[in-house]
Amino acid sequence: MKKILAILSMCSSLLLAEGLTLKSPSIGGQLGLKQEFNGFGCKGENISPKLLWENAPKGTKSFAITVYDPDAPTGSGWWHWLAFDINKDTRSIEEGFGNKETTKAIQSMTNYGTTGFGGACPPKGDKAHKYEFTVYALNVETLGLKKETNPAIVGYYINNHTIEKSTITSYYKR
């Protein structure tokens, strides 16, 4: 009976174990003007949020971060931010990280045609759009890509090397 209880205890611990978890004190269910793009008719501050993550899975060799809007009226969504080759020991990035040049990550092209963070900018009067902030634990130290690489290719490489990921979904409407 003790062996059965021990096995059940181990199984319940495994079921309750937390995986990779993304958090942010800067964003929640709704984005604000701070995260709104400044351009394309939007007049926000275009500041990337502070992001923190924990419980990286075994075998993590680097991290990537993306922000994606699946509701953009393009037929393929909209990439707002792609940052990769983030050191495996990193567990947070500060607010504004996506708005400056850094040696701590490669920030590649977004669908705005620029590198770095490009905030929310749904069409005026459209429904609230989803903005998926995702951190990926990757099985490679580097993706071997440059900042000029287009978002679809970066997304392909990230997904091809993902061990685990965690997402915060926020909404924005103007």
mmCIF file with all atom_site columns, C-alpha atoms in Angstrom:
data_model
loop_
_atom_site.group_PDB
_atom_site.id
_atom_site.type_symbol
_atom_site.label_atom_id
_atom_site.label_alt_id
_atom_site.label_comp_id
_atom_site.label_asym_id
_atom_site.label_entity_id
_atom_site.label_seq_id
_atom_site.pdbx_PDB_ins_code
_atom_site.Cartn_x
_atom_site.Cartn_y
_atom_site.Cartn_z
_atom_site.occupancy
_atom_site.B_iso_or_equiv
_atom_site.pdbx_formal_charge
_atom_site.auth_seq_id
_atom_site.auth_comp_id
_atom_site.auth_asym_id
_atom_site.auth_atom_id
_atom_site.pdbx_PDB_model_num
ATOM 1   C CA . MET A 1 1   ? 0.000   0.000  0.000   1.00 0.00 ? 1   MET A CA 1
ATOM 2   C CA . LYS A 1 2   ? 2.875   2.393  0.821   1.00 0.00 ? 2   LYS A CA 1
ATOM 3   C CA . LYS A 1 3   ? 4.377   1.785  -2.639  1.00 0.00 ? 3   LYS A CA 1
ATOM 4   C CA . ILE A 1 4   ? 1.060   2.587  -4.310  1.00 0.00 ? 4   ILE A CA 1
ATOM 5   C CA . LEU A 1 5   ? 0.699   5.794  -2.293  1.00 0.00 ? 5   LEU A CA 1
ATOM 6   C CA . ALA A 1 6   ? 4.277   6.791  -3.131  1.00 0.00 ? 6   ALA A CA 1
ATOM 7   C CA . ILE A 1 7   ? 3.656   6.199  -6.848  1.00 0.00 ? 7   ILE A CA 1
ATOM 8   C CA . LEU A 1 8   ? 0.384   8.152  -6.738  1.00 0.00 ? 8   LEU A CA 1
ATOM 9   C CA . SER A 1 9   ? 2.131   11.000 -4.923  1.00 0.00 ? 9   SER A CA 1
ATOM 10  C CA . MET A 1 10  ? 4.879   11.141 -7.559  1.00 0.00 ? 10  MET A CA 1
ATOM 11  C CA . CYS A 1 11  ? 2.322   11.084 -10.384 1.00 0.00 ? 11  CYS A CA 1
ATOM 12  C CA . SER A 1 12  ? 0.283   13.899 -8.849  1.00 0.00 ? 12  SER A CA 1
ATOM 13  C CA . SER A 1 13  ? 3.464   15.951 -8.366  1.00 0.00 ? 13  SER A CA 1
ATOM 14  C CA . LEU A 1 14  ? 4.323   15.507 -12.025 1.00 0.00 ? 14  LEU A CA 1
ATOM 15  C CA . LEU A 1 15  ? 0.805   16.494 -13.068 1.00 0.00 ? 15  LEU A CA 1
ATOM 16  C CA . LEU A 1 16  ? 0.942   19.629 -10.927 1.00 0.00 ? 16  LEU A CA 1
ATOM 17  C CA . ALA A 1 17  ? 4.475   20.623 -11.984 1.00 0.00 ? 17  ALA A CA 1
ATOM 18  C CA . GLU A 1 18  ? 4.553   24.038 -13.615 1.00 0.00 ? 18  GLU A CA 1
ATOM 19  C CA . GLY A 1 19  ? 6.044   24.395 -17.043 1.00 0.00 ? 19  GLY A CA 1
ATOM 20  C CA . LEU A 1 20  ? 7.543   27.463 -18.639 1.00 0.00 ? 20  LEU A CA 1
ATOM 21  C CA . THR A 1 21  ? 5.565   30.465 -17.380 1.00 0.00 ? 21  THR A CA 1
ATOM 22  C CA . LEU A 1 22  ? 5.523   33.991 -18.814 1.00 0.00 ? 22  LEU A CA 1
ATOM 23  C CA . LYS A 1 23  ? 4.464   36.982 -16.675 1.00 0.00 ? 23  LYS A CA 1
ATOM 24  C CA . SER A 1 24  ? 4.419   40.748 -17.055 1.00 0.00 ? 24  SER A CA 1
ATOM 25  C CA . PRO A 1 25  ? 3.826   43.618 -14.646 1.00 0.00 ? 25  PRO A CA 1
ATOM 26  C CA . SER A 1 26  ? 3.411   45.907 -17.705 1.00 0.00 ? 26  SER A CA 1
ATOM 27  C CA . ILE A 1 27  ? 0.546   44.197 -19.504 1.00 0.00 ? 27  ILE A CA 1
ATOM 28  C CA . GLY A 1 28  ? -2.564  42.260 -18.617 1.00 0.00 ? 28  GLY A CA 1
ATOM 29  C CA . GLY A 1 29  ? -5.799  41.529 -20.414 1.00 0.00 ? 29  GLY A CA 1
ATOM 30  C CA . GLN A 1 30  ? -5.769  44.893 -22.175 1.00 0.00 ? 30  GLN A CA 1
ATOM 31  C CA . LEU A 1 31  ? -2.956  46.850 -23.774 1.00 0.00 ? 31  LEU A CA 1
ATOM 32  C CA . GLY A 1 32  ? -2.782  50.621 -23.401 1.00 0.00 ? 32  GLY A CA 1
ATOM 33  C CA . LEU A 1 33  ? -1.361  53.625 -25.218 1.00 0.00 ? 33  LEU A CA 1
ATOM 34  C CA . LYS A 1 34  ? 2.057   52.708 -23.849 1.00 0.00 ? 34  LYS A CA 1
ATOM 35  C CA . GLN A 1 35  ? 2.056   49.582 -26.066 1.00 0.00 ? 35  GLN A CA 1
ATOM 36  C CA . GLU A 1 36  ? 0.280   51.210 -29.040 1.00 0.00 ? 36  GLU A CA 1
ATOM 37  C CA . PHE A 1 37  ? 2.387   51.743 -32.166 1.00 0.00 ? 37  PHE A CA 1
ATOM 38  C CA . ASN A 1 38  ? 3.346   55.283 -33.205 1.00 0.00 ? 38  ASN A CA 1
ATOM 39  C CA . GLY A 1 39  ? 2.657   55.294 -36.948 1.00 0.00 ? 39  GLY A CA 1
ATOM 40  C CA . PHE A 1 40  ? 0.165   53.729 -39.411 1.00 0.00 ? 40  PHE A CA 1
ATOM 41  C CA . GLY A 1 41  ? -2.416  56.158 -37.985 1.00 0.00 ? 41  GLY A CA 1
ATOM 42  C CA . CYS A 1 42  ? -1.699  55.182 -34.365 1.00 0.00 ? 42  CYS A CA 1
ATOM 43  C CA . LYS A 1 43  ? -0.278  57.670 -31.868 1.00 0.00 ? 43  LYS A CA 1
ATOM 44  C CA . GLY A 1 44  ? 0.892   55.497 -28.962 1.00 0.00 ? 44  GLY A CA 1
ATOM 45  C CA . GLU A 1 45  ? 4.200   55.419 -27.106 1.00 0.00 ? 45  GLU A CA 1
ATOM 46  C CA . ASN A 1 46  ? 5.308   52.121 -28.734 1.00 0.00 ? 46  ASN A CA 1
ATOM 47  C CA . ILE A 1 47  ? 7.106   50.817 -25.626 1.00 0.00 ? 47  ILE A CA 1
ATOM 48  C CA . SER A 1 48  ? 7.717   47.088 -25.258 1.00 0.00 ? 48  SER A CA 1
ATOM 49  C CA . PRO A 1 49  ? 6.552   45.642 -21.920 1.00 0.00 ? 49  PRO A CA 1
ATOM 50  C CA . LYS A 1 50  ? 8.646   44.137 -19.166 1.00 0.00 ? 50  LYS A CA 1
ATOM 51  C CA . LEU A 1 51  ? 8.518   40.338 -19.457 1.00 0.00 ? 51  LEU A CA 1
ATOM 52  C CA . LEU A 1 52  ? 9.602   37.691 -16.919 1.00 0.00 ? 52  LEU A CA 1
ATOM 53  C CA . TRP A 1 53  ? 9.656   33.924 -17.280 1.00 0.00 ? 53  TRP A CA 1
ATOM 54  C CA . GLU A 1 54  ? 10.420  30.952 -15.073 1.00 0.00 ? 54  GLU A CA 1
ATOM 55  C CA . ASN A 1 55  ? 10.603  27.156 -15.098 1.00 0.00 ? 55  ASN A CA 1
ATOM 56  C CA . ALA A 1 56  ? 12.670  26.800 -18.254 1.00 0.00 ? 56  ALA A CA 1
ATOM 57  C CA . PRO A 1 57  ? 12.650  23.175 -19.376 1.00 0.00 ? 57  PRO A CA 1
ATOM 58  C CA . LYS A 1 58  ? 15.721  20.967 -19.307 1.00 0.00 ? 58  LYS A CA 1
ATOM 59  C CA . GLY A 1 59  ? 17.747  21.310 -22.487 1.00 0.00 ? 59  GLY A CA 1
ATOM 60  C CA . THR A 1 60  ? 16.994  25.022 -23.007 1.00 0.00 ? 60  THR A CA 1
ATOM 61  C CA . LYS A 1 61  ? 19.904  26.605 -24.871 1.00 0.00 ? 61  LYS A CA 1
ATOM 62  C CA . SER A 1 62  ? 18.326  30.000 -25.671 1.00 0.00 ? 62  SER A CA 1
ATOM 63  C CA . PHE A 1 63  ? 15.044  31.911 -25.683 1.00 0.00 ? 63  PHE A CA 1
ATOM 64  C CA . ALA A 1 64  ? 12.981  33.800 -28.237 1.00 0.00 ? 64  ALA A CA 1
ATOM 65  C CA . ILE A 1 65  ? 10.145  36.276 -27.781 1.00 0.00 ? 65  ILE A CA 1
ATOM 66  C CA . THR A 1 66  ? 7.435   37.138 -30.276 1.00 0.00 ? 66  THR A CA 1
ATOM 67  C CA . VAL A 1 67  ? 4.361   39.334 -30.392 1.00 0.00 ? 67  VAL A CA 1
ATOM 68  C CA . TYR A 1 68  ? 1.791   38.284 -32.967 1.00 0.00 ? 68  TYR A CA 1
ATOM 69  C CA . ASP A 1 69  ? -1.695  39.553 -33.900 1.00 0.00 ? 69  ASP A CA 1
ATOM 70  C CA . PRO A 1 70  ? -3.715  36.707 -35.473 1.00 0.00 ? 70  PRO A CA 1
ATOM 71  C CA . ASP A 1 71  ? -6.664  39.099 -36.037 1.00 0.00 ? 71  ASP A CA 1
ATOM 72  C CA . ALA A 1 72  ? -4.873  41.491 -38.407 1.00 0.00 ? 72  ALA A CA 1
ATOM 73  C CA . PRO A 1 73  ? -6.820  41.764 -41.680 1.00 0.00 ? 73  PRO A CA 1
ATOM 74  C CA . THR A 1 74  ? -3.955  40.415 -43.790 1.00 0.00 ? 74  THR A CA 1
ATOM 75  C CA . GLY A 1 75  ? -4.942  36.777 -44.174 1.00 0.00 ? 75  GLY A CA 1
ATOM 76  C CA . SER A 1 76  ? -1.775  35.779 -42.309 1.00 0.00 ? 76  SER A CA 1
ATOM 77  C CA . GLY A 1 77  ? -1.766  37.865 -39.122 1.00 0.00 ? 77  GLY A CA 1
ATOM 78  C CA . TRP A 1 78  ? 0.834   40.468 -38.176 1.00 0.00 ? 78  TRP A CA 1
ATOM 79  C CA . TRP A 1 79  ? 4.240   40.065 -36.506 1.00 0.00 ? 79  TRP A CA 1
ATOM 80  C CA . HIS A 1 80  ? 4.838   42.931 -34.072 1.00 0.00 ? 80  HIS A CA 1
ATOM 81  C CA . TRP A 1 81  ? 8.097   41.722 -32.516 1.00 0.00 ? 81  TRP A CA 1
ATOM 82  C CA . LEU A 1 82  ? 10.594  38.918 -32.963 1.00 0.00 ? 82  LEU A CA 1
ATOM 83  C CA . ALA A 1 83  ? 13.593  38.714 -30.624 1.00 0.00 ? 83  ALA A CA 1
ATOM 84  C CA . PHE A 1 84  ? 15.805  35.632 -30.525 1.00 0.00 ? 84  PHE A CA 1
ATOM 85  C CA . ASP A 1 85  ? 19.219  34.284 -29.522 1.00 0.00 ? 85  ASP A CA 1
ATOM 86  C CA . ILE A 1 86  ? 18.481  35.394 -25.949 1.00 0.00 ? 86  ILE A CA 1
ATOM 87  C CA . ASN A 1 87  ? 20.937  33.774 -23.512 1.00 0.00 ? 87  ASN A CA 1
ATOM 88  C CA . LYS A 1 88  ? 19.677  30.656 -21.713 1.00 0.00 ? 88  LYS A CA 1
ATOM 89  C CA . ASP A 1 89  ? 20.369  32.245 -18.297 1.00 0.00 ? 89  ASP A CA 1
ATOM 90  C CA . THR A 1 90  ? 18.107  35.242 -18.984 1.00 0.00 ? 90  THR A CA 1
ATOM 91  C CA . ARG A 1 91  ? 14.768  35.232 -17.138 1.00 0.00 ? 91  ARG A CA 1
ATOM 92  C CA . SER A 1 92  ? 13.492  38.745 -17.847 1.00 0.00 ? 92  SER A CA 1
ATOM 93  C CA . ILE A 1 93  ? 13.728  41.714 -20.154 1.00 0.00 ? 93  ILE A CA 1
ATOM 94  C CA . GLU A 1 94  ? 13.112  45.258 -19.015 1.00 0.00 ? 94  GLU A CA 1
ATOM 95  C CA . GLU A 1 95  ? 10.419  47.591 -20.306 1.00 0.00 ? 95  GLU A CA 1
ATOM 96  C CA . GLY A 1 96  ? 11.659  49.272 -23.480 1.00 0.00 ? 96  GLY A CA 1
ATOM 97  C CA . PHE A 1 97  ? 14.024  46.391 -24.355 1.00 0.00 ? 97  PHE A CA 1
ATOM 98  C CA . GLY A 1 98  ? 12.438  46.131 -27.802 1.00 0.00 ? 98  GLY A CA 1
ATOM 99  C CA . ASN A 1 99  ? 12.923  49.825 -28.502 1.00 0.00 ? 99  ASN A CA 1
ATOM 100 C CA . LYS A 1 100 ? 16.701  49.956 -28.568 1.00 0.00 ? 100 LYS A CA 1
ATOM 101 C CA . GLU A 1 101 ? 19.694  48.275 -30.119 1.00 0.00 ? 101 GLU A CA 1
ATOM 102 C CA . THR A 1 102 ? 21.014  45.494 -27.903 1.00 0.00 ? 102 THR A CA 1
ATOM 103 C CA . THR A 1 103 ? 23.696  42.834 -27.958 1.00 0.00 ? 103 THR A CA 1
ATOM 104 C CA . LYS A 1 104 ? 21.530  40.608 -25.726 1.00 0.00 ? 104 LYS A CA 1
ATOM 105 C CA . ALA A 1 105 ? 19.291  39.473 -28.613 1.00 0.00 ? 105 ALA A CA 1
ATOM 106 C CA . ILE A 1 106 ? 18.681  39.777 -32.319 1.00 0.00 ? 106 ILE A CA 1
ATOM 107 C CA . GLN A 1 107 ? 15.505  41.713 -33.049 1.00 0.00 ? 107 GLN A CA 1
ATOM 108 C CA . SER A 1 108 ? 14.452  40.985 -36.596 1.00 0.00 ? 108 SER A CA 1
ATOM 109 C CA . MET A 1 109 ? 12.060  42.525 -39.086 1.00 0.00 ? 109 MET A CA 1
ATOM 110 C CA . THR A 1 110 ? 8.413   42.952 -38.172 1.00 0.00 ? 110 THR A CA 1
ATOM 111 C CA . ASN A 1 111 ? 5.513   43.373 -40.560 1.00 0.00 ? 111 ASN A CA 1
ATOM 112 C CA . TYR A 1 112 ? 5.979   47.138 -40.112 1.00 0.00 ? 112 TYR A CA 1
ATOM 113 C CA . GLY A 1 113 ? 9.223   46.724 -42.073 1.00 0.00 ? 113 GLY A CA 1
ATOM 114 C CA . THR A 1 114 ? 11.379  47.702 -39.100 1.00 0.00 ? 114 THR A CA 1
ATOM 115 C CA . THR A 1 115 ? 13.330  45.821 -36.448 1.00 0.00 ? 115 THR A CA 1
ATOM 116 C CA . GLY A 1 116 ? 12.482  45.861 -32.756 1.00 0.00 ? 116 GLY A CA 1
ATOM 117 C CA . PHE A 1 117 ? 9.126   46.233 -31.050 1.00 0.00 ? 117 PHE A CA 1
ATOM 118 C CA . GLY A 1 118 ? 6.171   47.508 -33.062 1.00 0.00 ? 118 GLY A CA 1
ATOM 119 C CA . GLY A 1 119 ? 3.141   48.015 -30.855 1.00 0.00 ? 119 GLY A CA 1
ATOM 120 C CA . ALA A 1 120 ? -0.542  47.347 -31.378 1.00 0.00 ? 120 ALA A CA 1
ATOM 121 C CA . CYS A 1 121 ? -2.320  49.238 -34.147 1.00 0.00 ? 121 CYS A CA 1
ATOM 122 C CA . PRO A 1 122 ? -5.570  47.564 -35.170 1.00 0.00 ? 122 PRO A CA 1
ATOM 123 C CA . PRO A 1 123 ? -7.691  49.353 -37.775 1.00 0.00 ? 123 PRO A CA 1
ATOM 124 C CA . LYS A 1 124 ? -9.872  52.048 -36.212 1.00 0.00 ? 124 LYS A CA 1
ATOM 125 C CA . GLY A 1 125 ? -13.345 50.692 -35.461 1.00 0.00 ? 125 GLY A CA 1
ATOM 126 C CA . ASP A 1 126 ? -12.315 47.049 -35.934 1.00 0.00 ? 126 ASP A CA 1
ATOM 127 C CA . LYS A 1 127 ? -13.001 44.465 -33.222 1.00 0.00 ? 127 LYS A CA 1
ATOM 128 C CA . ALA A 1 128 ? -10.507 44.131 -30.388 1.00 0.00 ? 128 ALA A CA 1
ATOM 129 C CA . HIS A 1 129 ? -7.439  42.303 -31.690 1.00 0.00 ? 129 HIS A CA 1
ATOM 130 C CA . LYS A 1 130 ? -5.531  39.605 -29.795 1.00 0.00 ? 130 LYS A CA 1
ATOM 131 C CA . TYR A 1 131 ? -1.857  40.247 -29.140 1.00 0.00 ? 131 TYR A CA 1
ATOM 132 C CA . GLU A 1 132 ? 0.026   37.079 -28.248 1.00 0.00 ? 132 GLU A CA 1
ATOM 133 C CA . PHE A 1 133 ? 3.221   37.740 -26.276 1.00 0.00 ? 133 PHE A CA 1
ATOM 134 C CA . THR A 1 134 ? 5.127   34.435 -26.327 1.00 0.00 ? 134 THR A CA 1
ATOM 135 C CA . VAL A 1 135 ? 8.425   33.272 -24.857 1.00 0.00 ? 135 VAL A CA 1
ATOM 136 C CA . TYR A 1 136 ? 9.964   30.154 -26.382 1.00 0.00 ? 136 TYR A CA 1
ATOM 137 C CA . ALA A 1 137 ? 12.565  27.858 -24.806 1.00 0.00 ? 137 ALA A CA 1
ATOM 138 C CA . LEU A 1 138 ? 14.745  26.703 -27.698 1.00 0.00 ? 138 LEU A CA 1
ATOM 139 C CA . ASN A 1 139 ? 17.033  23.712 -28.165 1.00 0.00 ? 139 ASN A CA 1
ATOM 140 C CA . VAL A 1 140 ? 19.750  25.740 -29.963 1.00 0.00 ? 140 VAL A CA 1
ATOM 141 C CA . GLU A 1 141 ? 22.027  28.566 -28.770 1.00 0.00 ? 141 GLU A CA 1
ATOM 142 C CA . THR A 1 142 ? 21.452  30.557 -31.943 1.00 0.00 ? 142 THR A CA 1
ATOM 143 C CA . LEU A 1 143 ? 18.994  30.382 -34.822 1.00 0.00 ? 143 LEU A CA 1
ATOM 144 C CA . GLY A 1 144 ? 21.723  31.512 -37.224 1.00 0.00 ? 144 GLY A CA 1
ATOM 145 C CA . LEU A 1 145 ? 19.519  34.294 -38.611 1.00 0.00 ? 145 LEU A CA 1
ATOM 146 C CA . LYS A 1 146 ? 20.106  38.031 -39.089 1.00 0.00 ? 146 LYS A CA 1
ATOM 147 C CA . LYS A 1 147 ? 17.987  41.012 -38.110 1.00 0.00 ? 147 LYS A CA 1
ATOM 148 C CA . GLU A 1 148 ? 17.002  41.469 -41.771 1.00 0.00 ? 148 GLU A CA 1
ATOM 149 C CA . THR A 1 149 ? 15.317  38.041 -41.865 1.00 0.00 ? 149 THR A CA 1
ATOM 150 C CA . ASN A 1 150 ? 11.594  38.262 -42.595 1.00 0.00 ? 150 ASN A CA 1
ATOM 151 C CA . PRO A 1 151 ? 9.120   37.318 -39.840 1.00 0.00 ? 151 PRO A CA 1
ATOM 152 C CA . ALA A 1 152 ? 7.755   34.162 -41.486 1.00 0.00 ? 152 ALA A CA 1
ATOM 153 C CA . ILE A 1 153 ? 11.244  32.640 -41.731 1.00 0.00 ? 153 ILE A CA 1
ATOM 154 C CA . VAL A 1 154 ? 12.073  33.602 -38.131 1.00 0.00 ? 154 VAL A CA 1
ATOM 155 C CA . GLY A 1 155 ? 8.769   32.085 -36.990 1.00 0.00 ? 155 GLY A CA 1
ATOM 156 C CA . TYR A 1 156 ? 9.572   28.891 -38.890 1.00 0.00 ? 156 TYR A CA 1
ATOM 157 C CA . TYR A 1 157 ? 12.994  28.555 -37.228 1.00 0.00 ? 157 TYR A CA 1
ATOM 158 C CA . ILE A 1 158 ? 11.605  29.354 -33.773 1.00 0.00 ? 158 ILE A CA 1
ATOM 159 C CA . ASN A 1 159 ? 8.834   26.777 -34.093 1.00 0.00 ? 159 ASN A CA 1
ATOM 160 C CA . ASN A 1 160 ? 11.278  24.199 -35.458 1.00 0.00 ? 160 ASN A CA 1
ATOM 161 C CA . HIS A 1 161 ? 13.477  24.546 -32.329 1.00 0.00 ? 161 HIS A CA 1
ATOM 162 C CA . THR A 1 162 ? 10.854  25.035 -29.598 1.00 0.00 ? 162 THR A CA 1
ATOM 163 C CA . ILE A 1 163 ? 11.025  22.784 -26.538 1.00 0.00 ? 163 ILE A CA 1
ATOM 164 C CA . GLU A 1 164 ? 8.263   24.637 -24.694 1.00 0.00 ? 164 GLU A CA 1
ATOM 165 C CA . LYS A 1 165 ? 6.489   28.000 -24.882 1.00 0.00 ? 165 LYS A CA 1
ATOM 166 C CA . SER A 1 166 ? 4.264   30.236 -22.779 1.00 0.00 ? 166 SER A CA 1
ATOM 167 C CA . THR A 1 167 ? 1.914   32.991 -23.940 1.00 0.00 ? 167 THR A CA 1
ATOM 168 C CA . ILE A 1 168 ? 0.162   36.017 -22.458 1.00 0.00 ? 168 ILE A CA 1
ATOM 169 C CA . THR A 1 169 ? -2.777  37.155 -24.590 1.00 0.00 ? 169 THR A CA 1
ATOM 170 C CA . SER A 1 170 ? -3.801  40.797 -24.385 1.00 0.00 ? 170 SER A CA 1
ATOM 171 C CA . TYR A 1 171 ? -6.413  42.703 -26.373 1.00 0.00 ? 171 TYR A CA 1
ATOM 172 C CA . TYR A 1 172 ? -6.500  46.136 -27.930 1.00 0.00 ? 172 TYR A CA 1
ATOM 173 C CA . LYS A 1 173 ? -9.083  48.179 -29.826 1.00 0.00 ? 173 LYS A CA 1
ATOM 174 C CA . ARG A 1 174 ? -9.045  51.769 -31.029 1.00 0.00 ? 174 ARG A CA 1
#
